CSV table of C-alpha atoms and ligand atoms in Angstrom, one decimal:
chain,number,residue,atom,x,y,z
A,127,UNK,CA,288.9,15.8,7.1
A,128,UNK,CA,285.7,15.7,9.2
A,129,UNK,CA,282.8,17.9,8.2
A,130,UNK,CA,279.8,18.0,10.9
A,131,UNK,CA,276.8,19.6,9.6
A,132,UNK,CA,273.9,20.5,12.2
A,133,UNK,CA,270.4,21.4,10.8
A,134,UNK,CA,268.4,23.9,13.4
A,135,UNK,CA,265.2,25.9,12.7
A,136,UNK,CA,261.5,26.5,13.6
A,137,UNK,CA,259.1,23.1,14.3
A,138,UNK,CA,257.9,21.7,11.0
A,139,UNK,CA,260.2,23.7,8.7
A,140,UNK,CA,261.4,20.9,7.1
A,141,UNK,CA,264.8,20.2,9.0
A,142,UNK,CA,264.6,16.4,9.4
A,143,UNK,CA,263.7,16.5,5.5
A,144,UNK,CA,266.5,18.9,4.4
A,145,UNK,CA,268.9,16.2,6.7
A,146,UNK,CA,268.1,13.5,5.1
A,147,UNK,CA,268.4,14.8,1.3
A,148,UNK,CA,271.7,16.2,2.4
A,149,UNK,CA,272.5,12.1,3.9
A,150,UNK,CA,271.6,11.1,0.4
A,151,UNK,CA,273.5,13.4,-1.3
A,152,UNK,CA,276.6,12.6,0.8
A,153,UNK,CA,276.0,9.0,0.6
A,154,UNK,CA,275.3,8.9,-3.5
A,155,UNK,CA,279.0,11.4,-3.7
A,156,UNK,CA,280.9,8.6,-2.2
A,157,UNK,CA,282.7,11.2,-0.5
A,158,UNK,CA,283.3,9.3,2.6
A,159,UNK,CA,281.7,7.2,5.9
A,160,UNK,CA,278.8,9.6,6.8
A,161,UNK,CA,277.2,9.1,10.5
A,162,UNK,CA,273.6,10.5,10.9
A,163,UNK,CA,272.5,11.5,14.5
A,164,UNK,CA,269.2,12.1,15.6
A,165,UNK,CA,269.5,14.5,18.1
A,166,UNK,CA,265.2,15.4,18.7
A,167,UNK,CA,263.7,13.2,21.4
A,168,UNK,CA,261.0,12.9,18.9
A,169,UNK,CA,263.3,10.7,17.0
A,170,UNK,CA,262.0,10.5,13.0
A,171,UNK,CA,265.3,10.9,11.2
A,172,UNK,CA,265.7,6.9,11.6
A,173,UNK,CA,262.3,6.2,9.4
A,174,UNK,CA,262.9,9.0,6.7
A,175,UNK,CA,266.0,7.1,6.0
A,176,UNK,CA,264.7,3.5,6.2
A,177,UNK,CA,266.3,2.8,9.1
A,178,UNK,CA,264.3,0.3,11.8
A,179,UNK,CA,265.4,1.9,15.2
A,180,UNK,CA,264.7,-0.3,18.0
A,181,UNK,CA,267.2,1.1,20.0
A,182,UNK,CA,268.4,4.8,21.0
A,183,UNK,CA,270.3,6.4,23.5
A,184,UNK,CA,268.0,7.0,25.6
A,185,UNK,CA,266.2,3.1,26.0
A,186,UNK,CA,270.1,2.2,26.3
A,187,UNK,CA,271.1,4.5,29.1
A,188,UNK,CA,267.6,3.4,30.8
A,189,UNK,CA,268.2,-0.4,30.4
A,190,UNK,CA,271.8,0.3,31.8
A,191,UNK,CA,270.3,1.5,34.9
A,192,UNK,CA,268.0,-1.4,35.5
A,193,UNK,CA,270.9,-3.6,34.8
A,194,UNK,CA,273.7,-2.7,37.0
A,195,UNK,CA,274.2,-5.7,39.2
A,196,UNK,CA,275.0,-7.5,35.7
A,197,UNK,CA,278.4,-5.4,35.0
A,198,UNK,CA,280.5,-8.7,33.5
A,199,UNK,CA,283.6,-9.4,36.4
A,200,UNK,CA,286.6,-7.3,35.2
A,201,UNK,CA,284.8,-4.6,33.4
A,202,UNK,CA,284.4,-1.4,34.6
A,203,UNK,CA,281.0,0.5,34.5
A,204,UNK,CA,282.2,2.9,32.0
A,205,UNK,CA,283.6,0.3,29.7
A,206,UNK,CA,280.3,-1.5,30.1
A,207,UNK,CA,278.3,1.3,29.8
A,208,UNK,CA,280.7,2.0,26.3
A,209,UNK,CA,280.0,-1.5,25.0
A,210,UNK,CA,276.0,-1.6,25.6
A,211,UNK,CA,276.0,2.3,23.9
A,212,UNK,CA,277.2,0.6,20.9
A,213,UNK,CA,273.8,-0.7,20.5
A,214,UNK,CA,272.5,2.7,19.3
A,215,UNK,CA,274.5,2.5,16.8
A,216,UNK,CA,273.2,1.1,13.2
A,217,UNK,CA,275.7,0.9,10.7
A,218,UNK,CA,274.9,-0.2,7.0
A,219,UNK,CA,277.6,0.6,3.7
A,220,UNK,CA,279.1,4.1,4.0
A,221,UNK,CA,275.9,5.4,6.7
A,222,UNK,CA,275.4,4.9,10.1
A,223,UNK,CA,272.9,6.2,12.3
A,224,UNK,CA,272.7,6.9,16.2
A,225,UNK,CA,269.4,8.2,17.4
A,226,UNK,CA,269.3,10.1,21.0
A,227,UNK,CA,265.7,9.3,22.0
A,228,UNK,CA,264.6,10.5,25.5
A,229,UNK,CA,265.2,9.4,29.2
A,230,UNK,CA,262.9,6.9,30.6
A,231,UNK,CA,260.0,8.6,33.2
A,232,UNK,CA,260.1,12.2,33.1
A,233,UNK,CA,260.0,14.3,30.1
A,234,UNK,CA,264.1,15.3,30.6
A,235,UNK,CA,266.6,14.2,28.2
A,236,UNK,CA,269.5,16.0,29.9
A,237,UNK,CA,271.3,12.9,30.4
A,238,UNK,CA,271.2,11.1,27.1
A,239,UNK,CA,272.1,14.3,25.5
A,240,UNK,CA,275.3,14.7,27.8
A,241,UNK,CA,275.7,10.8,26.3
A,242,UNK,CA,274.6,11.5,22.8
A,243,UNK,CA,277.8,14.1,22.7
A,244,UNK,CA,280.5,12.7,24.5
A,245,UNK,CA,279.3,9.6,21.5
A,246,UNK,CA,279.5,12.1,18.6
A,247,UNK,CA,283.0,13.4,19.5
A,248,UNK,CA,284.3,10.0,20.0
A,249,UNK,CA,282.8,9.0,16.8
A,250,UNK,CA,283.4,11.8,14.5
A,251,UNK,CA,287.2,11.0,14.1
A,252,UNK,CA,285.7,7.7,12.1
A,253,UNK,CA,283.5,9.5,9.9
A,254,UNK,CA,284.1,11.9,6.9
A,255,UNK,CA,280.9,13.9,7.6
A,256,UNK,CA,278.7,14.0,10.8
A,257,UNK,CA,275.1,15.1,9.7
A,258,UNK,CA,273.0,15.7,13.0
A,259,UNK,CA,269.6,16.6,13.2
A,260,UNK,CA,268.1,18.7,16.0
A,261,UNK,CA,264.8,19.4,17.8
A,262,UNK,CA,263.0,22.2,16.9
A,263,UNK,CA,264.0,25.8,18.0
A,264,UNK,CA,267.0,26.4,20.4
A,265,UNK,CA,266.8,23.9,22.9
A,266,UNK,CA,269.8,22.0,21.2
A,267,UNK,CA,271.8,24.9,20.5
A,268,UNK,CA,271.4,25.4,24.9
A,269,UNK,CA,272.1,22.5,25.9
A,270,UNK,CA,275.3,21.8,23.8
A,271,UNK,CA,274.9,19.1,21.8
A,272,UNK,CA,275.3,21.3,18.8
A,273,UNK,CA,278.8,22.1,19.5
A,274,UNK,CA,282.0,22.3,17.3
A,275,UNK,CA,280.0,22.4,14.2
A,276,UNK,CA,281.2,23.5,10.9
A,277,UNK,CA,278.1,24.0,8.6
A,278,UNK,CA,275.3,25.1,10.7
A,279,UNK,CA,272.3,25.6,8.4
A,280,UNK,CA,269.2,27.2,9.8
A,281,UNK,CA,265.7,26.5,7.3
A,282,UNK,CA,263.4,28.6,7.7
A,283,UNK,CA,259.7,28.3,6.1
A,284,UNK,CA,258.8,30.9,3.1
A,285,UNK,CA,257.5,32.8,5.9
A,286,UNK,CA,258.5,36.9,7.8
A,287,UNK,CA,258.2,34.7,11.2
A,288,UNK,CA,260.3,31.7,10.0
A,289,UNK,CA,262.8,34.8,8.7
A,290,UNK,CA,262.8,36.3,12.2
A,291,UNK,CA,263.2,32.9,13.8
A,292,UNK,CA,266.3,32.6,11.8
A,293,UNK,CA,267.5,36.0,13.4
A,294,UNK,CA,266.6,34.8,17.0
A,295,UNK,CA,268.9,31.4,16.7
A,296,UNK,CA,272.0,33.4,15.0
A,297,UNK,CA,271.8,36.0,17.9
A,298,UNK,CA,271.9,32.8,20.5
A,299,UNK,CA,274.7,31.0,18.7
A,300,UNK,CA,276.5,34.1,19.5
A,301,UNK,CA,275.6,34.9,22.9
A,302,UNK,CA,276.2,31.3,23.6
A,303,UNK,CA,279.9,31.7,22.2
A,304,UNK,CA,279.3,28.9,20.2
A,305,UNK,CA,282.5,27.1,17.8
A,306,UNK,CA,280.5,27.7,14.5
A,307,UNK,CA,282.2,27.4,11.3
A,308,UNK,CA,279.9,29.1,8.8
A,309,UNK,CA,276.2,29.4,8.9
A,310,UNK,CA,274.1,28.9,6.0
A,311,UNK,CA,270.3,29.9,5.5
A,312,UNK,CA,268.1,27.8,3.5
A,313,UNK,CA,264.4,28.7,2.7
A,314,UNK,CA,262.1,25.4,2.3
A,315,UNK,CA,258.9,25.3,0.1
A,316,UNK,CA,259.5,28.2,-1.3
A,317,UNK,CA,258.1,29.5,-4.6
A,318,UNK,CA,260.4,30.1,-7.7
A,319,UNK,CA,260.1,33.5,-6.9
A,320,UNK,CA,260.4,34.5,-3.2
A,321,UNK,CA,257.7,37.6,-2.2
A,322,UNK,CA,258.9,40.1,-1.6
A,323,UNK,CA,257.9,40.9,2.0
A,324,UNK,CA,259.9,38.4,2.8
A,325,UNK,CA,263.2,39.2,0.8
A,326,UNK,CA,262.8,42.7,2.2
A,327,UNK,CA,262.3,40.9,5.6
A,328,UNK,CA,266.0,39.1,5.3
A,329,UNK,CA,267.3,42.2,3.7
A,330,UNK,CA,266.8,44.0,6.6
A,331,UNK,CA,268.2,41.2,9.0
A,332,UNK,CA,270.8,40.6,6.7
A,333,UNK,CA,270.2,37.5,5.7
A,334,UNK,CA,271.0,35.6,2.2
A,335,UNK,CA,269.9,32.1,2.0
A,336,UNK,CA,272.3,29.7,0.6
A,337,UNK,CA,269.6,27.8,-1.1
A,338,UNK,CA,265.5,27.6,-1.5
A,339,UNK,CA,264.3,24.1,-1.8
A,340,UNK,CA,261.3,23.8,-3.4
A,341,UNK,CA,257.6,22.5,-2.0
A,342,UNK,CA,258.3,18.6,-3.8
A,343,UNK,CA,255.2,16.5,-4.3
A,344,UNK,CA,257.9,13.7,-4.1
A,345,UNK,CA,258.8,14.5,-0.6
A,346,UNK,CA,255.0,14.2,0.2
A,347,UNK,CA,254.2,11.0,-1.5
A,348,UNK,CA,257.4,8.7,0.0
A,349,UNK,CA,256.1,9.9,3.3
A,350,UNK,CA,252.8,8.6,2.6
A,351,UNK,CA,254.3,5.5,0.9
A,352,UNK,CA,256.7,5.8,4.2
A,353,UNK,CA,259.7,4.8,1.5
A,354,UNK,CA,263.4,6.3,2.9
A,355,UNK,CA,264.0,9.8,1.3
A,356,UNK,CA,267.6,7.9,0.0
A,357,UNK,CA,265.7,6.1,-2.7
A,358,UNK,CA,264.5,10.1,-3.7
A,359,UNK,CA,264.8,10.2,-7.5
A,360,UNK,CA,267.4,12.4,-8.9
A,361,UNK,CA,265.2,14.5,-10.7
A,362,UNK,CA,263.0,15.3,-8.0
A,363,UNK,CA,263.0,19.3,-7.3
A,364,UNK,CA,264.1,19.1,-3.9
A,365,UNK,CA,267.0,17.0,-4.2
A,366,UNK,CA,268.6,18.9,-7.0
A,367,UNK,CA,268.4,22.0,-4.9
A,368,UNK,CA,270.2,20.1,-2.1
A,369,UNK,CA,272.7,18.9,-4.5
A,370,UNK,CA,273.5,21.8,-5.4
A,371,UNK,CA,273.7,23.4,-2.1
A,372,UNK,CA,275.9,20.7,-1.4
A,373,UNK,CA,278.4,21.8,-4.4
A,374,UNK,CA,278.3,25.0,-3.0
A,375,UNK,CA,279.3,24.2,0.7
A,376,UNK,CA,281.8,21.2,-0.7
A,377,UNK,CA,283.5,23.8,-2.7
A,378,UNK,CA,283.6,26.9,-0.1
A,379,UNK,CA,285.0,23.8,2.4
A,380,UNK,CA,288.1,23.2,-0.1
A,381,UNK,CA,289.3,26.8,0.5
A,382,UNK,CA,289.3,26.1,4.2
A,383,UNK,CA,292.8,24.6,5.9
A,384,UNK,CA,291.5,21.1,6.6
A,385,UNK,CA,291.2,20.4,10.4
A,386,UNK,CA,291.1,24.0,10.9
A,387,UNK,CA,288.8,25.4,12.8
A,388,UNK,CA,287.9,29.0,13.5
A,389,UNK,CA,287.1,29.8,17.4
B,1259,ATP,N1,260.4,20.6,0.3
B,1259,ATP,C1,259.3,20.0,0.8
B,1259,ATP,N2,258.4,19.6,-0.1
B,1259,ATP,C2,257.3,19.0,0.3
B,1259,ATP,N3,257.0,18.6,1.6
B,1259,ATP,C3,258.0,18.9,2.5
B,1259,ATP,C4,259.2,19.6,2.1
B,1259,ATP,N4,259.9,19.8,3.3
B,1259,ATP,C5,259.3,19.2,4.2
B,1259,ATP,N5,258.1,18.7,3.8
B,1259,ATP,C6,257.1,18.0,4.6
B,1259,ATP,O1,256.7,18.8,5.7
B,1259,ATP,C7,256.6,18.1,6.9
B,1259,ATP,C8,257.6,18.6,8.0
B,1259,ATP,O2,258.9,18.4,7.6
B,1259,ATP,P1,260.0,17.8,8.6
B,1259,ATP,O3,259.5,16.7,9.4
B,1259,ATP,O4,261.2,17.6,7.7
B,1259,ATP,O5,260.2,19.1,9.5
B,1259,ATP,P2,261.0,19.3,10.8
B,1259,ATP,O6,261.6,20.6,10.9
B,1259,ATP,O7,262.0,18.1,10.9
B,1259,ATP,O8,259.8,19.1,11.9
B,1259,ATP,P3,260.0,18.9,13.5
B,1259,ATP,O9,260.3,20.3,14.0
B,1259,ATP,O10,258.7,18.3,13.9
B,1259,ATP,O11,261.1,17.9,13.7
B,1259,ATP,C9,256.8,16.7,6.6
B,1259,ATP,O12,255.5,16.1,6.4
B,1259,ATP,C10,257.6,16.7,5.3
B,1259,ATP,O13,257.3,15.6,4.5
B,1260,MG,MG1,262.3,16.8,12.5
């Protein structure tokens, strides 16, 4: 069984966060090999799991191009290119991590994200769970990296916009006929008590969040300590709420025929 999990949303709403608890969570449930992907050009996933990424798709694909002439006799490009691409992969016990990056010169990342997803269907046959974190709003969704995914989970902000941003990227997942499993909505630094302009909001869109993770002075201090978010301790607000959103989802993925998947 292969689970991928893609985390979408509005800038700064906590989705390279929300990844990483979810990495930890995996990684403490021994459930498996877990591969984390950084799919944002503004790579970060890397350092909020302790990660030192010297390498990503992107400086790979641009060193590649530099280094043509050296293709080693009897190998062909693609092999080569297969062999070098392996370098933006970091493996440690039970995580890995590949990181996208950006194309050298120009702003456009086109190309290593063509790369970055021919890598993650290759790869995802290894892993048990696939955890990818995207760039903020829909770019990802457009360009189809985010593709085949079984637990899409959009976090929104305690906010009506973040709500309505939520509506926006469901509509495009279906207009872009995307292979969605199940989509989840998680609310992030939200109060005990969610107002109610904003439940009224998501009543009206029909929306029910899966799971409200709380505002975590933890979260705050191991990013100014810059410590991983795996060495979170368990008691720490946030990562009980994504614990227990990962129950839910572990549980709800039992009742679905393994391998399965809905079109
Ligand atoms: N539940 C939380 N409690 C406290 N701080 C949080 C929480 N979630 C996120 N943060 C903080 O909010 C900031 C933004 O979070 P994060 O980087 O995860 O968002 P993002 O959606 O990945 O942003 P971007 O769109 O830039 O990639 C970070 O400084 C993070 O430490
Ligand atoms: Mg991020």
């Amino acid at each position: 069984l292969s689970l991928n999990i893609a985390v979408a949303g509005k800038g700064g709403s906590g989705k390279t966060t929300i990844a990483s608890i979810i990495i930890r969570n995996l990684k403490k449930r021994r459930v498996g090999p877990v591969l984390a992907v950084d799919a944002d050009p503004n790579a970060n996933l890397g350092e909020s799991l302790g990660f030192d990424v010297t390498h990503t798709v992107g400086t790979i694909l641009a060193e590649f191009q530099r280094d043509k002439a050296e293709i080693p006799a009897g190998m062909t490009k693609e092999a080569y290119l297969e062999y070098r691409l392996h370098g933006a992969i970091l493996e440690t016990a039970g995580l890995d991590l590949v990181t996208m990056g950006r194309g050298e010169g120009a702003d456009c990342y086109c190309y290593p994200n063509v790369i970055l997803r021919k890598m993650i269907e290759m790869l995802s046959r290894s892993y048990a769970f696939v955890v990818m974190d995207n760039e903020a709003g829909m770019e990802h969704l457009s360009r189809g990296t985010t593709k085949d995914i079984d637990e899409l989970l959009i976090v929104s902000d305690h906010s009506v916009k973040g709500v309505r941003t939520i509506a926006r990227i469901r509509t495009l997942v279906s207009e872009l006929g995307l292979t969605v499993k199940r989509q989840s909505v998680i609310i992030n630094r939200g109060p005990d008590k969610m107002d109610s302009a904003i439940t009224a909001e998501m009543a009206r869109l029909g929306i029910k969040p899966a799971a409200v993770i709380p505002l975590d002075r933890a979260v705050f201090e191991f990013d100014l300590k810059m410590k991983p978010l795996l060495d979170m301790p368990d008691t720490s607000p946030a990562v009980r709420a994504v614990d227990g959103l990962m129950s839910r989802l572990l549980a709800g993925e039992d009742k679905v025929s393994p391998g399965k998947k809905e079109v």
